Coordinates of C-alpha atoms and ligand atoms in Angstrom, one line a residue:
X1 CA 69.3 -83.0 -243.8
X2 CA 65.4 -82.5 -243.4
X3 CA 64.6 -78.9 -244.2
X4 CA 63.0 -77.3 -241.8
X5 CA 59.2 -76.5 -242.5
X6 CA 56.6 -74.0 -241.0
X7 CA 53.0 -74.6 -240.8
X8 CA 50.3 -74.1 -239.3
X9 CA 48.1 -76.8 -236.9
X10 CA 45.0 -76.1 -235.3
X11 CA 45.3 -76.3 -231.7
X12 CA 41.5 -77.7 -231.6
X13 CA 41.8 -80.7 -233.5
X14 CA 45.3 -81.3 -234.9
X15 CA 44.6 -80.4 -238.7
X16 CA 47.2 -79.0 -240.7
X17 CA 47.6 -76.3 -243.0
X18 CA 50.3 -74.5 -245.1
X19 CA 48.8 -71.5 -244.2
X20 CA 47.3 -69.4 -242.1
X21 CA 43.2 -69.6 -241.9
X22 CA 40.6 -68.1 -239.7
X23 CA 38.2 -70.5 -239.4
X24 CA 39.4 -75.2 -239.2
X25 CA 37.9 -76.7 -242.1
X26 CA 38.2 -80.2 -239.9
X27 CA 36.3 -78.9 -236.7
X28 CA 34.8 -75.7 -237.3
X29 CA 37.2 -74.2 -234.5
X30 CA 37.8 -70.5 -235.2
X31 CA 41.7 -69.0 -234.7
X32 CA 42.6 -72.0 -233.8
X33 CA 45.9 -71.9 -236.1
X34 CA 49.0 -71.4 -234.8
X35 CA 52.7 -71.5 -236.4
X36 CA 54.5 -74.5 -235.8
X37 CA 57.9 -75.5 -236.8
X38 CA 58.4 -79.5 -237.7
X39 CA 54.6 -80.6 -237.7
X40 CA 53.9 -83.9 -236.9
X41 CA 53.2 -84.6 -240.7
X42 CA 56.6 -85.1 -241.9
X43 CA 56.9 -88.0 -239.5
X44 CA 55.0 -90.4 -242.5
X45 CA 57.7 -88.7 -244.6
X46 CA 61.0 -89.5 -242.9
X47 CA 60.3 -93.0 -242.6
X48 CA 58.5 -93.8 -245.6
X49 CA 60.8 -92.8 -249.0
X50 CA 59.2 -91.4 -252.3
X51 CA 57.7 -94.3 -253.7
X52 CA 56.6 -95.3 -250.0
X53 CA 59.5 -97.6 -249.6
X54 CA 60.7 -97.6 -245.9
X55 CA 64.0 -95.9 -246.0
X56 CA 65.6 -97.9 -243.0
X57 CA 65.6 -101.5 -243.2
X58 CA 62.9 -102.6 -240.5
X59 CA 63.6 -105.5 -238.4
X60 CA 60.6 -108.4 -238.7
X61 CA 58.0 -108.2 -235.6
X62 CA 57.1 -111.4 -234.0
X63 CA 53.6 -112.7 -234.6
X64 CA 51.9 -114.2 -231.8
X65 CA 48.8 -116.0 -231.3
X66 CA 45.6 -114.5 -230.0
X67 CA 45.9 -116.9 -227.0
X68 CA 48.8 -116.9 -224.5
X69 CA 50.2 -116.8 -220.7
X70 CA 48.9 -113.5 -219.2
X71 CA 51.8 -112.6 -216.7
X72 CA 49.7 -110.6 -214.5
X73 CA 46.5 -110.1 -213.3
X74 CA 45.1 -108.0 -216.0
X75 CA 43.5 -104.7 -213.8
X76 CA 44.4 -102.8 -211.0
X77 CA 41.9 -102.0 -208.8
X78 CA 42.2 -98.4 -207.7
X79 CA 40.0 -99.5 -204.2
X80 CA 37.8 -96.3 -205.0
X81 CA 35.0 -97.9 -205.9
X82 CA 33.1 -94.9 -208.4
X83 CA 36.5 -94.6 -210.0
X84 CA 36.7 -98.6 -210.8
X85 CA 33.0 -98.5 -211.6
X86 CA 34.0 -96.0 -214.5
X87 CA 37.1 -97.8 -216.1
X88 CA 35.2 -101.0 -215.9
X89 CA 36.8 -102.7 -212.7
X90 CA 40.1 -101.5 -212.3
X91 CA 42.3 -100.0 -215.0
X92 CA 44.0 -102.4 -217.4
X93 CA 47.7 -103.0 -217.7
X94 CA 49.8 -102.3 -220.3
X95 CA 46.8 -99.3 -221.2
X96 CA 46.7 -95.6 -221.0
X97 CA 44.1 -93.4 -219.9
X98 CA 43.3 -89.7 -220.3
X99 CA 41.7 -88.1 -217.2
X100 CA 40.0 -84.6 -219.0
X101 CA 38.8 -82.0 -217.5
X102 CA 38.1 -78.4 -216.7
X103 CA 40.9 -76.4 -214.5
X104 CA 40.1 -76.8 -211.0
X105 CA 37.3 -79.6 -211.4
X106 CA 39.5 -81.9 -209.0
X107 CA 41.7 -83.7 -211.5
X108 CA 44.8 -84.0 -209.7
X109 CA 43.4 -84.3 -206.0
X110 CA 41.3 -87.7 -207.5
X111 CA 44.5 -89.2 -209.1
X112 CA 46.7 -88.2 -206.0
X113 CA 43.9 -90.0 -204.3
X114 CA 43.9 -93.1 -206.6
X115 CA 48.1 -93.3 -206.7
X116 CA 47.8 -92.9 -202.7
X117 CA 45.4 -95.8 -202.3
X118 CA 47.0 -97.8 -204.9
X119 CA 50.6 -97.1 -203.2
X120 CA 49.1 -98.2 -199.7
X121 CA 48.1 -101.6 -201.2
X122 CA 51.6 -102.3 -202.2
X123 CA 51.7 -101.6 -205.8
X124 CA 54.6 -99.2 -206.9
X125 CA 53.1 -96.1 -208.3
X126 CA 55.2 -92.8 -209.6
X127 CA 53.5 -89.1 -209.7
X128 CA 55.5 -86.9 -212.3
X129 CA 54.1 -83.5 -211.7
X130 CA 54.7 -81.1 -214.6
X131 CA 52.1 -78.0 -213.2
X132 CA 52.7 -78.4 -209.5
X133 CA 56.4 -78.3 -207.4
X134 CA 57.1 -81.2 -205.1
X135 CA 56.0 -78.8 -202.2
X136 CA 52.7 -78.0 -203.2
X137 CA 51.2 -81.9 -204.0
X138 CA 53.3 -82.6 -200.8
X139 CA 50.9 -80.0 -199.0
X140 CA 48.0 -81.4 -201.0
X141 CA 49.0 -85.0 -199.8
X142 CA 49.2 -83.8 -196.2
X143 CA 46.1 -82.2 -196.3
X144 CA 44.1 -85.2 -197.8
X145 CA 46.2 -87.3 -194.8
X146 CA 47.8 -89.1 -197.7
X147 CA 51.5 -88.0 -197.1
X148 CA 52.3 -91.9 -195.5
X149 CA 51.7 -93.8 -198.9
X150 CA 54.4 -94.5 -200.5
X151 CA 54.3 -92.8 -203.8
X152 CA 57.3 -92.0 -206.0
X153 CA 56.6 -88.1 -206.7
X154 CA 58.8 -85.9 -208.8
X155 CA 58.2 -82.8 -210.5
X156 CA 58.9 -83.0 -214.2
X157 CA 57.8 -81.9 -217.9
X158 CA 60.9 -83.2 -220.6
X159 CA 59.7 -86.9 -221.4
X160 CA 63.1 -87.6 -222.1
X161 CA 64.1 -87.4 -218.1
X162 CA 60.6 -88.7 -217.0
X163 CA 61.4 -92.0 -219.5
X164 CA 64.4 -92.4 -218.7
X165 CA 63.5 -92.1 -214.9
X166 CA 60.7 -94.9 -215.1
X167 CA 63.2 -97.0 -217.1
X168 CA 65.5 -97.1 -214.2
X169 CA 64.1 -99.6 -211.0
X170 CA 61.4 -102.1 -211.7
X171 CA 58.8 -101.2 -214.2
X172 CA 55.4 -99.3 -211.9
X173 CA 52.2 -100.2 -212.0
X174 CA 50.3 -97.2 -212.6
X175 CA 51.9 -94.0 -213.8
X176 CA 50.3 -90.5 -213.5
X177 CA 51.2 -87.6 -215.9
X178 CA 49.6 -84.4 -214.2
X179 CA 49.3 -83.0 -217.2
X180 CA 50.2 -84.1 -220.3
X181 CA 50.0 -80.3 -221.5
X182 CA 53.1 -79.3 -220.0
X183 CA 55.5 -82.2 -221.3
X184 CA 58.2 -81.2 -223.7
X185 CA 60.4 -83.3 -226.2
X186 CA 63.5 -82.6 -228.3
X187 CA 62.0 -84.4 -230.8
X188 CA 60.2 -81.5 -231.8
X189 CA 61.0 -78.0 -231.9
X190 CA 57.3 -76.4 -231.2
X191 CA 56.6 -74.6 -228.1
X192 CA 55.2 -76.7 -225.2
X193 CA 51.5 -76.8 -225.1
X194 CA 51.5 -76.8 -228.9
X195 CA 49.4 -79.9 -230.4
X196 CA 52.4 -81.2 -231.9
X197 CA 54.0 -81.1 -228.4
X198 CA 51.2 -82.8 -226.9
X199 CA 50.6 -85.2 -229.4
X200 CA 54.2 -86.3 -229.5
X201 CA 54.7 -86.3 -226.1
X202 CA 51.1 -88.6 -225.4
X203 CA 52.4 -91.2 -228.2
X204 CA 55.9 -91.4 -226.2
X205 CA 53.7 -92.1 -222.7
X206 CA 51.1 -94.3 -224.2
X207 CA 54.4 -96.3 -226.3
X208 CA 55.9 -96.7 -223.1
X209 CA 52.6 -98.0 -221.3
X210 CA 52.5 -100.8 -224.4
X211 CA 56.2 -102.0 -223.9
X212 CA 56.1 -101.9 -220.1
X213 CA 53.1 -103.0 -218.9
X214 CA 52.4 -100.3 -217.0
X215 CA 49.1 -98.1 -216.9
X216 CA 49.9 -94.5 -217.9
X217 CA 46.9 -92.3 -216.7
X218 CA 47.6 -89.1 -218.5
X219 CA 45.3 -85.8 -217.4
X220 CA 44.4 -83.2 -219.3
X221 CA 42.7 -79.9 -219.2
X222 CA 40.1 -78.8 -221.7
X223 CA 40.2 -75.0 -222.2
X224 CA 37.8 -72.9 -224.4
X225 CA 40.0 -70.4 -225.4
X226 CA 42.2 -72.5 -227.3
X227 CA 45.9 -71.3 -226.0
X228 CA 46.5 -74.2 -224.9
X229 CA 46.3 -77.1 -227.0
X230 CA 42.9 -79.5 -226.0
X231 CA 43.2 -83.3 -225.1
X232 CA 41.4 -84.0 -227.9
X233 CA 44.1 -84.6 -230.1
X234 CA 45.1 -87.4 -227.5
X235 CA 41.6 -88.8 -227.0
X236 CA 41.9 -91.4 -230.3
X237 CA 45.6 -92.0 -229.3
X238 CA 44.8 -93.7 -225.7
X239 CA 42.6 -96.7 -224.6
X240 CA 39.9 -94.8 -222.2
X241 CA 39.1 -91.2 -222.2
X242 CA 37.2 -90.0 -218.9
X243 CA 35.9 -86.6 -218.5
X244 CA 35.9 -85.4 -215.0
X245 CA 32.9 -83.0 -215.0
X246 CA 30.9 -80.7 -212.3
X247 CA 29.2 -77.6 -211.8
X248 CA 31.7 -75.2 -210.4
X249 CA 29.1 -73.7 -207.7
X250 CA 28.2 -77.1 -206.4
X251 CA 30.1 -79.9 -204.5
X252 CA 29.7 -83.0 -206.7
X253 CA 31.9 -84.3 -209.9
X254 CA 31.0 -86.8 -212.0
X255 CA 33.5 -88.9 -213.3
X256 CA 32.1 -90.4 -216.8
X257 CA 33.5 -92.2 -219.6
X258 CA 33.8 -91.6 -223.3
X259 CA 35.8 -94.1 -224.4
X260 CA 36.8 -97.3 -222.9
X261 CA 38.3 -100.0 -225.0
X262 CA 38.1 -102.7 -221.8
X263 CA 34.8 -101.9 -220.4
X264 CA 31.8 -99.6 -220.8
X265 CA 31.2 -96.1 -221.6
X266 CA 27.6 -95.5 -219.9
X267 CA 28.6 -95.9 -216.1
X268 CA 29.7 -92.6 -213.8
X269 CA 31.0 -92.0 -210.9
X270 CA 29.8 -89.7 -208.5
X271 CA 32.0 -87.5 -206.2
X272 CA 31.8 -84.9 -203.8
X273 CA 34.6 -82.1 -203.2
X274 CA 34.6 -82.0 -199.2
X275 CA 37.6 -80.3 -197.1
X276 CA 39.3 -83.6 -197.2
X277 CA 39.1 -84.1 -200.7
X278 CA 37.1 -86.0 -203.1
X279 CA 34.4 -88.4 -201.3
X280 CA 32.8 -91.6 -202.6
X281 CA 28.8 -90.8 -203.1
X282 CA 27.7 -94.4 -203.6
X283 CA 23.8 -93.4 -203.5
X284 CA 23.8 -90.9 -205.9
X285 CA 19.9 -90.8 -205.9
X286 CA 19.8 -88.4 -202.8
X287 CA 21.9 -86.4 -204.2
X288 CA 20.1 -85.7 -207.3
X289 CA 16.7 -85.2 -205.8
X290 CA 16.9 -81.6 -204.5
X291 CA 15.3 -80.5 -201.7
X292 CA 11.7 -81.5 -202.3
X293 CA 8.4 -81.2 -200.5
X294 CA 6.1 -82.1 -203.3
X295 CA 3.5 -78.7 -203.1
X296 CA 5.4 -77.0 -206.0
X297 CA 4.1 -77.2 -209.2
X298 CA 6.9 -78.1 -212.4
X299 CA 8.9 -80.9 -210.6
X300 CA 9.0 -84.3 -211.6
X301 CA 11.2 -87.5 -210.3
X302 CA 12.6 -89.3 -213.0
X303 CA 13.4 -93.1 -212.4
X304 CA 16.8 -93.2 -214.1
X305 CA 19.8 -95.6 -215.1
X306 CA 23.3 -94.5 -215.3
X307 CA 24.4 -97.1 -216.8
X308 CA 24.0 -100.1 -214.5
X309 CA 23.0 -98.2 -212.0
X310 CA 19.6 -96.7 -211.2
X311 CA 19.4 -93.3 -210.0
X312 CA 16.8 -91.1 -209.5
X313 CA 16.6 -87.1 -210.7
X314 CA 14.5 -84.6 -210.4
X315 CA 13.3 -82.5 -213.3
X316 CA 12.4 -78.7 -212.8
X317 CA 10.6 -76.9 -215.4
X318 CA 9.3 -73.7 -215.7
X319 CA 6.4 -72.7 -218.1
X320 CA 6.0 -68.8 -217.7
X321 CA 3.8 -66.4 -220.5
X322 CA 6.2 -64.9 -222.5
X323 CA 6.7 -61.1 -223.5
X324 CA 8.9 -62.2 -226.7
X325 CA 7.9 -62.5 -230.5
X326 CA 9.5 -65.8 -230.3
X327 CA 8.9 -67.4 -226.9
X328 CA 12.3 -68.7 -224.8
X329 CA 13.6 -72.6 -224.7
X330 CA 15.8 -72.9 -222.4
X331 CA 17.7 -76.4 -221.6
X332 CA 19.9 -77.0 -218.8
X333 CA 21.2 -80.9 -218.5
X334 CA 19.3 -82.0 -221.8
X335 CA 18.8 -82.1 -224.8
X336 CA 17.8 -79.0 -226.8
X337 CA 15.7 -80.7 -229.6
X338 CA 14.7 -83.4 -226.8
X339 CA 13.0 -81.0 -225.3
X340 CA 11.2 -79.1 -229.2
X341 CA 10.1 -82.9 -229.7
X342 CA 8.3 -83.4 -226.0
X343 CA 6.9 -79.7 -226.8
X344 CA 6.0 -80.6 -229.8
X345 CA 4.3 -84.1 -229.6
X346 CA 2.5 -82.3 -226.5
X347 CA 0.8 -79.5 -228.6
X348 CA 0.0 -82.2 -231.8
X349 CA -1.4 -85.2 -229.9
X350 CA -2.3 -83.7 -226.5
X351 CA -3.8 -80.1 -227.3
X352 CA -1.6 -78.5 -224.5
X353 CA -0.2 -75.4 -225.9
X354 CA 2.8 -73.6 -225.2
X355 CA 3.5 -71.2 -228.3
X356 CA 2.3 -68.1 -225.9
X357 CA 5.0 -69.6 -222.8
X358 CA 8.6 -69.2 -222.3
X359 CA 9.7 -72.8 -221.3
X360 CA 12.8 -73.4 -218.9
X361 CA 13.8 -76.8 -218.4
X362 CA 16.5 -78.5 -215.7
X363 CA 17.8 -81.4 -214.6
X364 CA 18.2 -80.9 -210.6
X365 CA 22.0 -80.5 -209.2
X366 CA 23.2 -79.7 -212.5
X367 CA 23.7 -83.7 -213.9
X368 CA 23.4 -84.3 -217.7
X369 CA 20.8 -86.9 -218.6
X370 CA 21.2 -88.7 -222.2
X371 CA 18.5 -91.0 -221.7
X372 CA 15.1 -90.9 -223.7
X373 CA 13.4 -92.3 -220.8
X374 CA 13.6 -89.3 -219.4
X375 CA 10.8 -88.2 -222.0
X376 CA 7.9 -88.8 -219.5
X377 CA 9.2 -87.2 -216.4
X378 CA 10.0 -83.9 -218.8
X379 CA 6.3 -83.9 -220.2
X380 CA 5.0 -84.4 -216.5
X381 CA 7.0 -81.4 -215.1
X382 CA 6.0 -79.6 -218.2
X383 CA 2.5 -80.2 -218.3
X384 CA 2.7 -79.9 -214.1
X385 CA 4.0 -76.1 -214.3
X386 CA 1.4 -75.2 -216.9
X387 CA -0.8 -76.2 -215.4
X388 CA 0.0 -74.9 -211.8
X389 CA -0.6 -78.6 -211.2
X390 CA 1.8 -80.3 -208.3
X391 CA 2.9 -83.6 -209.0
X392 CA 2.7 -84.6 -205.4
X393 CA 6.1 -86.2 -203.5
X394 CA 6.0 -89.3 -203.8
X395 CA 5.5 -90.8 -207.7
X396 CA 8.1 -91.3 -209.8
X397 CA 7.9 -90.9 -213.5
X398 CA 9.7 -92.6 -216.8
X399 CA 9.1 -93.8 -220.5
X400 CA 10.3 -93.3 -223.7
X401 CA 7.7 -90.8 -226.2
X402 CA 7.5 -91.4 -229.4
X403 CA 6.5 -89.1 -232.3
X404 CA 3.2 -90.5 -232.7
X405 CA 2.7 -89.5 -228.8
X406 CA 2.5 -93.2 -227.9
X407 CA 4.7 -94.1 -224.5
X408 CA 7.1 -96.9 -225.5
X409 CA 8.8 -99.1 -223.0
X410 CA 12.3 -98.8 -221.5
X411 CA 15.3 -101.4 -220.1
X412 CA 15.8 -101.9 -216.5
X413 CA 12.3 -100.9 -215.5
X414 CA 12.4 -103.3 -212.6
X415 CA 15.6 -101.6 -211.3
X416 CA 14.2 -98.0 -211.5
X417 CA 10.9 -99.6 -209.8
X418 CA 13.2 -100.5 -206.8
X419 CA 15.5 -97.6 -206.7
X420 CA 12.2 -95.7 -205.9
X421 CA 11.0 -97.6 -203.6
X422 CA 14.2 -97.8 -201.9
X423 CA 13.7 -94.1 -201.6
X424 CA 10.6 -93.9 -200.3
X425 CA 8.2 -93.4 -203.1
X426 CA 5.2 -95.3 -203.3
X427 CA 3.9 -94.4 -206.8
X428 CA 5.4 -94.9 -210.2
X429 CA 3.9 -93.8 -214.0
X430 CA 5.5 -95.5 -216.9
X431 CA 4.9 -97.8 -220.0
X432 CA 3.2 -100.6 -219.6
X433 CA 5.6 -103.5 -218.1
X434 CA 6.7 -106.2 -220.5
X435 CA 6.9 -109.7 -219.9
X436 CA 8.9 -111.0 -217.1
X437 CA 9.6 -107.3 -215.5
X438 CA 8.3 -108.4 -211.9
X439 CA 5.7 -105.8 -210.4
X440 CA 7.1 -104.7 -206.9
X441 CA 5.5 -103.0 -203.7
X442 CA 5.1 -99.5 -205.9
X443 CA 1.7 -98.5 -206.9
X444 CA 2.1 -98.1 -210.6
X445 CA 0.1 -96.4 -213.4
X446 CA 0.3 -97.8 -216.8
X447 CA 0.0 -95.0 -219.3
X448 CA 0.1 -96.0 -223.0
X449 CA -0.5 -92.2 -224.5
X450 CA 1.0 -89.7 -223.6
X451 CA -2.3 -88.0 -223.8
X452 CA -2.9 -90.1 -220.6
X453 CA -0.6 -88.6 -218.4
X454 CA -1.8 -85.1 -219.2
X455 CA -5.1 -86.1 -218.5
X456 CA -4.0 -87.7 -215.2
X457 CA -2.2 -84.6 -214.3
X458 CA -5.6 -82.3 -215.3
X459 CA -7.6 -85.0 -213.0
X460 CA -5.4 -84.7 -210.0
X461 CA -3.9 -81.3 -209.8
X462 CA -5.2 -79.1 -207.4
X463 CA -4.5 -75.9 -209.6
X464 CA -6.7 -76.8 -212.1
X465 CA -6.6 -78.8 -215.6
X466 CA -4.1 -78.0 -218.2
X467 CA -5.6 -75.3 -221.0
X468 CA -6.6 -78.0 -224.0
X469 CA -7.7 -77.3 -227.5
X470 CA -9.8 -79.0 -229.3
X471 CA -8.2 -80.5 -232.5
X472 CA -10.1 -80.8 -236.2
Ligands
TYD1 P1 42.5 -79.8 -208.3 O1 42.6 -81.3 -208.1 O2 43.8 -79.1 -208.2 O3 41.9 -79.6 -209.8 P2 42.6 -79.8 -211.2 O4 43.8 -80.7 -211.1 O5 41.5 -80.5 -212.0 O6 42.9 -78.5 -211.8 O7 41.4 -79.3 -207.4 C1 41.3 -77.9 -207.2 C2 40.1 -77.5 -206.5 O8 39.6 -78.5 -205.6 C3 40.3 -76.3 -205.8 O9 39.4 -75.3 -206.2 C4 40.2 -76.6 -204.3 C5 39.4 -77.8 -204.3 N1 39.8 -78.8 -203.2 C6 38.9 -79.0 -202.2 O10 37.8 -78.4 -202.1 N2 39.2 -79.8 -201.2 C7 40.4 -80.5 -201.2 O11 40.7 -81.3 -200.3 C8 41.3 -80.3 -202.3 C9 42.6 -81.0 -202.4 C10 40.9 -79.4 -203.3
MG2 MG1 45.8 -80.2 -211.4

């Protein structure tokens, strides 16, 4: 008989001790360990023997070509276009995804959505709610006037039952496990919610996805307390990973993926939490752009791509003189040492100081912007509010900055060009175009230095020219 062994697993990131420790020498998590009877570990050991023999006999596995008959067509389209966008056109059969997420973001009204729209099509889709009773995603169904597709709902959390369920009847097309934090199995003996729970419980669904064809979208919540365990254990076990993400005061998620072994990682999909559940926004740009007249000084319109999609944002910034030692940076939708480096190449190749000012920097209705094109639009709205300069309403701004403080090209500058011009702008400043990037109907401004743009600013502000320093 196996003897039965205690340890301890962080509930961050899976690692495993023999003992207790404060602080995850994997992830850095701190009280993250909790006891856990059984770990996952000991799995290697049962099947593998001392001198890593296999202890049963195995049984030999077919090898197959690389080419062969594909049964089925190989996605599903969900038919909500933002959510197809992100998995890459449709998900993938035979694949498992994991839908992360904040409590209350809108996890389970956009998959009761997707298995709704899916179901209506004529594809057989089953709901096994572990948080939620029958009654209450009935009630959510009704509300979103969803309650005529025909889903297969039950209200479940032992993966035993829910496999043996699916097993019985022909095999679904898309599964959804709402979450994957409250499944169970006998297999092991730690409480539910534990990472060996979870992480036994998401290899059981994602085996089952493999042998059946079906897609098995699993959801998960992120907490940052740590009590219960975090997907993240699961994210290296599936095929995709999509965070579902929003600021909690405002109406828009943003669907975005992480990981996607059949498509790409740099789209999103952009929702808005109505009364009547989650709605398609399929011009983000409006969205994005705050309310803007033009007059105040700090704002800038960044031309930007989300992938393969342009999209335009507005950047807010704030340059205020500061009553601290240390002057305030202050980042919200950016990068932290993004924003040191725009300071910084500023102050050593364009004399505009900022040592003496607090500096508060935002990305308009709270999106998250990895691009380094955004560089240009940052420095504008920078240079813009310290200067009491406004940048006027209608010119849009990107490029990448370099160290040296030159402004280096970026992809898809035609498709920002037209995204702003589709909006209504009529003037653009950015690198110079390369070859074959076809000039439109926007006015544009070539800037090559970055020293350029503040001295365009200075020129055309009504507040006055930035305070420059000679350099020596
Ligand atoms: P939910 O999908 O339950 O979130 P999760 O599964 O990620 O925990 O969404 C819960 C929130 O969404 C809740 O605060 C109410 C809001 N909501 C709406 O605003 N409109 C709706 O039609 C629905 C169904 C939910
Ligand atoms: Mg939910």
């Amino acid at each position: 008989m196996a003897k039965r062994t205690t340890q301890f697993v962080c509930q961050s990131c899976g690692a495993v001790s023999s003992r207790w420790v404060g602080k995850c020498e994997a992830c850095g998590a701190w009280n993250s360990f909790v006891e856990e009877v059984g770990g996952g570990t000991t799995i290697g050991s049962a099947v593998f023997g001392q001198k890593g023999r296999p202890m049963r006999k195995g049984r030999v596995v077919p090898l197959v070509e690389l080419s062969g008959e594909i049964a089925q067509t190989p996605r599903l389209e969900s038919g909500i276009a933002e959510l197809d966008r992100v998995t890459g056109g449709g998900f993938v059969r035979g694949s498992a995804l994991l839908v992360g997420g904040d409590p209350g973001i809108g996890k389970s009204t956009l998959l009761i959505q997707a298995a709704a729209t899916l179901a209506r099509k004529g594809a057989r889709v089953v709901y096994v709610s572990g948080e939620e009773a029958v009654a209450q995603v009935r009630l959510r169904a009704e509300r979103l006037g969803l309650s005529d597709a025909p889903v297969a709902l039950a209200a479940e959390t032992s993966v035993e039952d829910i496999l043996t369920t699916l097993a019985d009847g022909p095999v679904p097309d898309l599964v959804v496990i709402d979450s994957i934090q409250t499944l169970w199995t006998e297999v092991v003996e730690s409480g539910p919610g534990t990472v060996t729970q979870v992480r036994t419980a998401a290899q059981a669904m994602v085996r089952y996805a493999k042998e059946s064809g079906a897609t098995v979208v699993l959801v998960g919540h992120v907490t940052k307390d740590g009590s219960i365990a975090g997907p993240r254990v699961v994210e290296h076990m599936v095929d995709a990973v999509l965070y579902f993400e929003g600021d909690g005061a405002r109406h828009f998620r943003v669907l975005r993926s992480v990981k996607n072994r059949f498509g790409p990682t740099d789209e999103i999909g952009v929702f808005e939490m109505t009364g009547g559940g989650l709605r398609e926004v399929p011009n983000p740009s409006e969205l994005f752009m705050g309310e803007r007249d033009g007059s105040s000084a700090g704002a800038a319109v960044f031309a930007g791509m989300e992938g393969t999609r342009p999209m335009l944002v507005e950047i807010q910034a704030l340059v205020a003189p500061t009553s601290l030692g240390t002057p305030r940076r202050a980042v919200v939708g950016w990068d932290n040492s993004r924003l040191a480096m725009i300071l910084a190449v500023l102050e050593a190749h364009c004399g505009v100081r900022f040592g003496q000012h607090d500096v508060y920097l935002a990305v308009a209705g709270g999106l998250r912007i990895q691009e380094p094109a955004a560089d240009l639009a940052v420095a504008a709205a920078l240079v813009s509010s310290l200067a009491g300069a406004p940048l006027g309403h209608d010119c849009v701004y990107f490029g990448e900055v370099s160290l040296s403080g030159a402004v280096r090209p970026v992809a898809h500058a035609a498709a920002r060009l037209k995204e702003a011009e589709k909006l209504g702008f009529v003037r653009a400043v950015g690198p110079k175009l390369a070859n074959g990037e076809a000039p439109n109907g926007l006015k544009r401004a070539a800037v090559a230095q970055l020293v350029d743009l503040v001295t365009r600013i200075a020129a055309d502000g009504a507040g006055g020219a930035p305070r420059r320093e000679q350099r020596g």
